[in-house]
Short mmCIF file of C-alpha atoms in Angstrom, two decimals:
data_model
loop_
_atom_site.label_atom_id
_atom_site.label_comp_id
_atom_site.label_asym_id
_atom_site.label_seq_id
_atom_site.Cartn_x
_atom_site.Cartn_y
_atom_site.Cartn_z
CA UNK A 550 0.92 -9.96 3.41
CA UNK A 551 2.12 -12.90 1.38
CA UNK A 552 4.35 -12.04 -1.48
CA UNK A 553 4.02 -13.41 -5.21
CA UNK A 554 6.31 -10.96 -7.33
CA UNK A 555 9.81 -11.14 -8.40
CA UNK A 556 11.05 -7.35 -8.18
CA UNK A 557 12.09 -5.30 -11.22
CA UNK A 558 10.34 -7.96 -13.59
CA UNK A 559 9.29 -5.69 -16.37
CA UNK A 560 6.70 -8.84 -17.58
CA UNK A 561 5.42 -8.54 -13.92
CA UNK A 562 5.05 -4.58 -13.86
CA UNK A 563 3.09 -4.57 -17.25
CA UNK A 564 0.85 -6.97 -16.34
CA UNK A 565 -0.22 -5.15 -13.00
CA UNK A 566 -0.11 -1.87 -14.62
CA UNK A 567 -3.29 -3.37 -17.18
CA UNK A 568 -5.49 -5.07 -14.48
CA UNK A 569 -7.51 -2.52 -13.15
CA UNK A 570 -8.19 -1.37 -16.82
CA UNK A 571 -9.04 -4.43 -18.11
CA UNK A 572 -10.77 -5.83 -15.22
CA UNK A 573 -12.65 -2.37 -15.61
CA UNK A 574 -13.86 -2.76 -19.32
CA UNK A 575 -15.41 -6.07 -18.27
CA UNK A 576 -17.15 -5.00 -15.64
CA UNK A 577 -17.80 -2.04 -16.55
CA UNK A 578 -17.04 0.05 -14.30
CA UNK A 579 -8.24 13.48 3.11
CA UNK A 580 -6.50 15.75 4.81
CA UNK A 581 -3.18 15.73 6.57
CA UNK A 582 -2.18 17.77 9.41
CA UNK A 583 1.31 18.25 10.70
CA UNK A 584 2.46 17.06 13.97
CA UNK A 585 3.80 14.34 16.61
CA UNK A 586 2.29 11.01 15.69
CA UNK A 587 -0.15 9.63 18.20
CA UNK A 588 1.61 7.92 21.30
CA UNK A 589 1.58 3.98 21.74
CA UNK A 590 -0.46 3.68 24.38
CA UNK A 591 -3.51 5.96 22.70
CA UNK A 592 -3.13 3.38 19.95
CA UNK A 593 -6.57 0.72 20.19
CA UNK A 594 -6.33 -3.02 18.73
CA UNK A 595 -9.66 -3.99 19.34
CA UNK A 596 -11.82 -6.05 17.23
CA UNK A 597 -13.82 -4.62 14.22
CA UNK A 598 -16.55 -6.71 13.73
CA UNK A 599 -17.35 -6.10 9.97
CA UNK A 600 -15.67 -8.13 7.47
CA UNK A 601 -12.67 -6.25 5.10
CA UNK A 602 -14.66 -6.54 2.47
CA UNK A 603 -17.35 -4.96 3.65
CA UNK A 604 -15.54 -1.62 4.64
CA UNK A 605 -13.40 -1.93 1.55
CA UNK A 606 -14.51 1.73 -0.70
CA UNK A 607 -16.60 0.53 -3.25
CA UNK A 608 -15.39 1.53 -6.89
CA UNK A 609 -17.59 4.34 -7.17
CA UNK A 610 -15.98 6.11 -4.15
CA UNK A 611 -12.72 6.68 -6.11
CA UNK A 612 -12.28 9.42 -8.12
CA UNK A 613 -13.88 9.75 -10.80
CA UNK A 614 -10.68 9.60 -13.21
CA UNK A 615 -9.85 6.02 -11.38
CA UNK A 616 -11.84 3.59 -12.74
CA UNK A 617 -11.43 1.02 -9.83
CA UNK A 618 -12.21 -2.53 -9.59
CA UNK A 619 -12.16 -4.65 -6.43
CA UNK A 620 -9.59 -7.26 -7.17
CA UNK A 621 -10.59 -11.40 -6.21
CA UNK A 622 -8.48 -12.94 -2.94
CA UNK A 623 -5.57 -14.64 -5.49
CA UNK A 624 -4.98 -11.02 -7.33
CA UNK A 625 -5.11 -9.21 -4.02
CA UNK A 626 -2.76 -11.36 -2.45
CA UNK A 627 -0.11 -10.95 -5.65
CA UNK A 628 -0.48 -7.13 -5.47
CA UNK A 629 0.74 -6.43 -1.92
CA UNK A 630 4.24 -7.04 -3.06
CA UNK A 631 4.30 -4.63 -5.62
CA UNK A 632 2.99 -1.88 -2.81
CA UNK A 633 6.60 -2.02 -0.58
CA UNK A 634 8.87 -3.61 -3.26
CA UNK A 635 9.31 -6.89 -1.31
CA UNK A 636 8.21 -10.19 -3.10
CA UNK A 637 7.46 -13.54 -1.66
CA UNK A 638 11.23 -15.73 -1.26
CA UNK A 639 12.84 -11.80 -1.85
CA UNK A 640 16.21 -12.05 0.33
CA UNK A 641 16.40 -8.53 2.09
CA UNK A 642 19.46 -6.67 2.99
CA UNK A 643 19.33 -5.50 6.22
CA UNK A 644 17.69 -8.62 6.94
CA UNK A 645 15.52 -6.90 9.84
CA UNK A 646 14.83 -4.45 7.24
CA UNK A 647 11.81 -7.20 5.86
CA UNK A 648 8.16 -6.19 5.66
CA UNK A 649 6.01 -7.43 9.05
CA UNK A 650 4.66 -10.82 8.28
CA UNK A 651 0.36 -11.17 8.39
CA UNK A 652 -0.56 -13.12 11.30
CA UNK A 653 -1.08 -16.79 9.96
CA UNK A 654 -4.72 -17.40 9.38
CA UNK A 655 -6.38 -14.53 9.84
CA UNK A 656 -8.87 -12.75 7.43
CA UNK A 657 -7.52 -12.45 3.82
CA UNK A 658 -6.76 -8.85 2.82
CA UNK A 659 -9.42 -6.96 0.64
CA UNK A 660 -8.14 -4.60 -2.22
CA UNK A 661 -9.60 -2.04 -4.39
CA UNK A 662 -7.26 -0.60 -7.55
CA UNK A 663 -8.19 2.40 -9.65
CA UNK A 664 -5.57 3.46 -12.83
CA UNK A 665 -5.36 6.34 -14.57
CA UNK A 666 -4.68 5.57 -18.10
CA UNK A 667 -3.60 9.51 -19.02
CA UNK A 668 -0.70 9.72 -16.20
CA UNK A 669 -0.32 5.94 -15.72
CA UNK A 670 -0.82 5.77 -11.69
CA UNK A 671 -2.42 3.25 -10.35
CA UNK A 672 -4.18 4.13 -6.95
CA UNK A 673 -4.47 1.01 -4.45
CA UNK A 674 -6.38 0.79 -1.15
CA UNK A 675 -5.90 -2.42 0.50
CA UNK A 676 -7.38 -3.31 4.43
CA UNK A 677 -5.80 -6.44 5.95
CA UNK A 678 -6.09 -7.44 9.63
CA UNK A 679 -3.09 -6.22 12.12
CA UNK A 680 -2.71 -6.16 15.84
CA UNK A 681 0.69 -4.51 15.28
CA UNK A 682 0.76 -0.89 15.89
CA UNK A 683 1.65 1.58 13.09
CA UNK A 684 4.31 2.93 15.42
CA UNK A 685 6.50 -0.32 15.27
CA UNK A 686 5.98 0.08 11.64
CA UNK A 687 7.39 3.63 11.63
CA UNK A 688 10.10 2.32 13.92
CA UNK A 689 11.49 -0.12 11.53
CA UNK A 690 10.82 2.27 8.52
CA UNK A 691 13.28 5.03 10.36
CA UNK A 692 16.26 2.23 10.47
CA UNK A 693 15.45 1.42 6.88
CA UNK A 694 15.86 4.08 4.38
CA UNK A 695 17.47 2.09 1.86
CA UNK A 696 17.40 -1.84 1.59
CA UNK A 697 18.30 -3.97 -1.15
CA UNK A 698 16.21 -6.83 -2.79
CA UNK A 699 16.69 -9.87 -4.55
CA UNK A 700 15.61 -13.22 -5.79
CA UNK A 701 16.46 -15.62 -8.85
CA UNK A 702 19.22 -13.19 -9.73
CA UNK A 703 16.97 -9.91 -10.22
CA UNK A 704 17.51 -7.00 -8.06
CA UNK A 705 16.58 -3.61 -6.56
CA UNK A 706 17.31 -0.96 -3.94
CA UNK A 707 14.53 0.43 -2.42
CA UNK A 708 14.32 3.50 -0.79
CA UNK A 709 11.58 5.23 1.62
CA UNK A 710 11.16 8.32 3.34
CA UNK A 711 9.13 9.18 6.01
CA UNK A 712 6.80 12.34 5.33
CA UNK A 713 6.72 14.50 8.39
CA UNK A 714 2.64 15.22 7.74
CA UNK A 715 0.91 12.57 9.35
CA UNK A 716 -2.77 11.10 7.47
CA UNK A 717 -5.74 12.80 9.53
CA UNK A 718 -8.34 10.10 10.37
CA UNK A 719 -6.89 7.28 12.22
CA UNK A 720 -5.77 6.21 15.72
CA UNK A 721 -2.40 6.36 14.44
CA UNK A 722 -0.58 7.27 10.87
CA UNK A 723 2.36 7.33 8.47
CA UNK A 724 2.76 9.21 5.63
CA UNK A 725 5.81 7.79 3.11
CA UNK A 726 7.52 8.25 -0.38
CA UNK A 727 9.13 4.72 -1.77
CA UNK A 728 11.26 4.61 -4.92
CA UNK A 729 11.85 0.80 -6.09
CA UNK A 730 14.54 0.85 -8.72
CA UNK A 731 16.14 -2.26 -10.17
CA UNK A 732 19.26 -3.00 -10.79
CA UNK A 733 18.43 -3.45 -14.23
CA UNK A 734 15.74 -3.06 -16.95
CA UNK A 735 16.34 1.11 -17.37
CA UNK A 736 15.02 4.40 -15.84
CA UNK A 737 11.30 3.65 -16.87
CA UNK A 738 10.77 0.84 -14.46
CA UNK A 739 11.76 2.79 -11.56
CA UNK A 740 8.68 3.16 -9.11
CA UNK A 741 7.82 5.78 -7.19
CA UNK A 742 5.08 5.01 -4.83
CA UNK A 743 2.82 7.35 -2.56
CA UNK A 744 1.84 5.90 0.58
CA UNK A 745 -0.68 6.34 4.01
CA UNK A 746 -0.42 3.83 6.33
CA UNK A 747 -3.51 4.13 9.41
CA UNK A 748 -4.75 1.55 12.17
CA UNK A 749 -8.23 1.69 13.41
CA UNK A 750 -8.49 -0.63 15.95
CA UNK A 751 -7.22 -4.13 14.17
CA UNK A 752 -7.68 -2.76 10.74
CA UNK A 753 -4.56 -1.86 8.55
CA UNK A 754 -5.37 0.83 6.06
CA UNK A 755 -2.82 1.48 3.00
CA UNK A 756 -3.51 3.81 0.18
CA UNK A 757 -1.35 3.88 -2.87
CA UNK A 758 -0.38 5.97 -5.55
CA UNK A 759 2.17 4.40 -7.36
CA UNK A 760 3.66 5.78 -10.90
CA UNK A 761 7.03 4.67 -13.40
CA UNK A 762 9.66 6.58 -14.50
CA UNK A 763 8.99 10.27 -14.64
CA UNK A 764 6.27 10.16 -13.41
CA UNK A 765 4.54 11.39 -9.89
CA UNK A 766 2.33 9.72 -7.87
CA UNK A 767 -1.10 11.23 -6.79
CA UNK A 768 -0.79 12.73 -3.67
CA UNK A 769 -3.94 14.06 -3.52
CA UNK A 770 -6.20 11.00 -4.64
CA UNK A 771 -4.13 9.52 -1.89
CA UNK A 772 -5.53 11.81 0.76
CA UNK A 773 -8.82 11.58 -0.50
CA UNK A 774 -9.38 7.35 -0.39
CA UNK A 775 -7.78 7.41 2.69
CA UNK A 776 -9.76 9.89 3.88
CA UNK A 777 -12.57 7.94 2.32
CA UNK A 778 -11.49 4.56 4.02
CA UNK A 779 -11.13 5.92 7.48
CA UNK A 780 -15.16 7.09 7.34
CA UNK A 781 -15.55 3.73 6.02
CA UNK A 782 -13.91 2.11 9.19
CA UNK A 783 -15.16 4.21 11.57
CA UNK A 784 -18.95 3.74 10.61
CA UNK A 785 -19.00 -0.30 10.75
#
């Protein structure tokens, strides 16, 4: 995913936190089961022929308290940062601790946000193209419980936890809680993010909730749009 967000930039958060609503007032608009992940080799990284955007949810499969809006390619592209904490130019510590790079040139990512005004969440669900399997993803995540982040002189540590329930749906699955806090800017900037990671054959699914400060993210509309996305997949 390319990155386009400086960390812990309050400016940056607000703005992000507002898009789905306004974009929404122009417009006017899953289960999990315990157990093993799936092995490697069961994983499949064949082809799916439909485009991302065509087995992106449309809005009016969130629910209902999500007013979603599919975001255009340049919005998408600055919103994947915000989803792991990791901004493009962000210098990572461990370095092999970085988010897996996109493939270079393949399909641009399609994104569809909801927010929820009352409890402030935002919940994201973003496809993108991968022939990497979830499980070197869960590899790397294991090694990397806490990294720090920084560019320009901001900062953060981010921290993520791998859920032992694994998403239903998918040929393979992670379930994980991510806390971004920065090294500066107070206690209400802190995120807390809610995340299901799935591959169906060379689609990446990831479903967000993500909250600040006190707040919790949405586990269950979580489960739900990935639940949602996964039928989505597997009818093209």
């Amino acid at each position: 995913m390319a990155r386009a967000t400086v960390v812990g930039d309050p400016g940056r958060r607000r703005w992000w936190l507002g898009l789905a609503a306004v974009s929404c007032a122009l417009t006017g608009c899953g289960d999990s089961v315990s157990g093993t992940p799936v092995a490697e080799s069961a994983v499949s990284v064949q082809h799916v022929d439909a485009t991302l955007s065509e087995l992106l949810p449309a809005p009016s499969q969130f629910p209902a308290r999500y007013p979603a809006v599919v975001l255009p390619a340049h919005a998408a592209t600055a919103a994947a940062g915000d989803l792991d904490g990791v901004g493009a130019g962000d210098t990572v510590s461990p370095a092999q601790c970085a988010p897996i790079e996109p493939e270079p040139g393949g399909e641009p990512a399609a994104v569809a946000v909801g927010t929820d005004d009352a409890s402030r969440n935002t919940l994201t669900v973003e496809l993108s193209r991968s022939t990497e399997l979830v499980s070197r993803l869960r590899d790397q995540l294991r090694g990397c419980g806490q990294i720090q982040v920084a560019r320009a002189g901001a900062g953060s540590t981010v921290s993520t936890v791998l859920d032992q329930a694994v998403p239903a749906g998918a040929d393979d699955a992670i379930a994980l809680r991510r806390t971004v806090v920065p090294d500066v800017g107070g206690a209400g900037l802190t995120q807390t993010m809610q995340t299901s990671v799935g591959q169906i054959g060379d689609v990446r699914i990831t479903v967000t909730s993500m909250t600040f400060g006190a707040g919790q993210p949405d586990t269950a509309a979580v489960e739900e749009m990935f639940a949602t996305t996964v039928a989505s997949v597997r009818g093209s």
